[in-house]
Amino acid sequence: MGERERLKELLRAKLIECGWRDQLKAHCKDVIKEKGIENVTVEDLVAGVTPKGRALVPDSVKKELLQRIRAFLAQHST
């Protein structure tokens, strides 16, 4: 497993741990209820949920991931 995959796994785990995934799932359900299941495409859902999803990522998760990326780059720069 490469570093990119490890970072993606870490991010996935951290987002689940902090409840982000559940919050986003609930938001998706709200959007579908609001617009009606027949009136929502996957594209609509992604467009409507992405900004909120990004905003809900805790700063601590962003910072940790950024630190790990910087450490990896520092270790592998020549």
Coordinates of C-alpha atoms in Angstrom, one line a residue:
M1 CA 0.0 0.0 0.0
G2 CA 1.4 3.3 -1.0
E3 CA 1.4 6.5 1.1
R4 CA -1.6 7.9 -0.9
E5 CA -3.7 4.9 0.0
R6 CA -2.6 5.1 3.7
L7 CA -3.6 8.7 3.8
K8 CA -6.9 8.0 2.2
E9 CA -7.6 5.2 4.8
L10 CA -6.6 7.5 7.6
L11 CA -8.9 10.2 6.3
R12 CA -11.8 7.7 5.9
A13 CA -11.3 6.4 9.5
K14 CA -11.0 9.9 11.0
L15 CA -14.2 11.1 9.2
I16 CA -16.1 8.1 10.5
E17 CA -14.7 8.5 14.0
C18 CA -15.8 12.2 14.2
G19 CA -19.3 11.5 12.9
W20 CA -18.8 13.3 9.6
R21 CA -20.0 10.4 7.6
D22 CA -23.3 10.2 9.6
Q23 CA -23.8 14.0 9.4
L24 CA -23.4 13.9 5.6
K25 CA -25.6 10.8 5.2
A26 CA -28.4 12.7 7.2
H27 CA -27.9 15.8 5.0
C28 CA -28.3 13.6 1.8
K29 CA -31.5 12.2 3.2
D30 CA -32.8 15.7 4.0
V31 CA -32.0 16.9 0.4
I32 CA -33.8 13.8 -1.0
K33 CA -36.9 14.4 1.2
E34 CA -36.9 18.1 0.4
K35 CA -36.8 17.6 -3.4
G36 CA -38.5 14.2 -3.7
I37 CA -36.8 11.0 -4.7
E38 CA -38.1 11.3 -8.2
N39 CA -36.7 14.8 -8.7
V40 CA -33.1 14.2 -7.5
T41 CA -30.3 13.0 -9.7
V42 CA -26.9 11.8 -8.4
E43 CA -25.4 14.9 -9.9
D44 CA -27.9 17.2 -8.1
L45 CA -27.1 15.4 -4.8
V46 CA -23.4 15.7 -5.2
A47 CA -23.6 19.4 -6.2
G48 CA -25.9 20.1 -3.2
V49 CA -24.0 18.1 -0.6
T50 CA -20.3 18.7 -1.6
P51 CA -20.0 22.3 -0.1
K52 CA -21.6 21.3 3.2
G53 CA -19.5 18.1 3.3
R54 CA -16.3 20.1 2.9
A55 CA -17.3 22.6 5.5
L56 CA -18.1 19.8 8.0
V57 CA -14.6 18.3 8.0
P58 CA -13.2 19.2 11.4
D59 CA -10.1 21.4 11.4
S60 CA -8.3 18.8 13.5
V61 CA -8.7 16.2 10.7
K62 CA -7.5 18.7 8.1
K63 CA -4.4 19.6 10.2
E64 CA -3.5 16.0 10.9
L65 CA -3.7 15.1 7.3
L66 CA -1.7 18.1 6.2
Q67 CA 1.0 17.4 8.8
R68 CA 1.3 13.8 7.5
I69 CA 1.5 15.0 3.9
R70 CA 4.2 17.6 4.8
A71 CA 6.2 15.0 6.8
F72 CA 6.0 12.5 3.9
L73 CA 7.1 15.2 1.4
A74 CA 10.0 16.4 3.7
Q75 CA 11.1 12.8 4.1
H76 CA 11.1 12.1 0.3
S77 CA 12.4 15.4 -1.1
T78 CA 16.0 15.4 -2.4

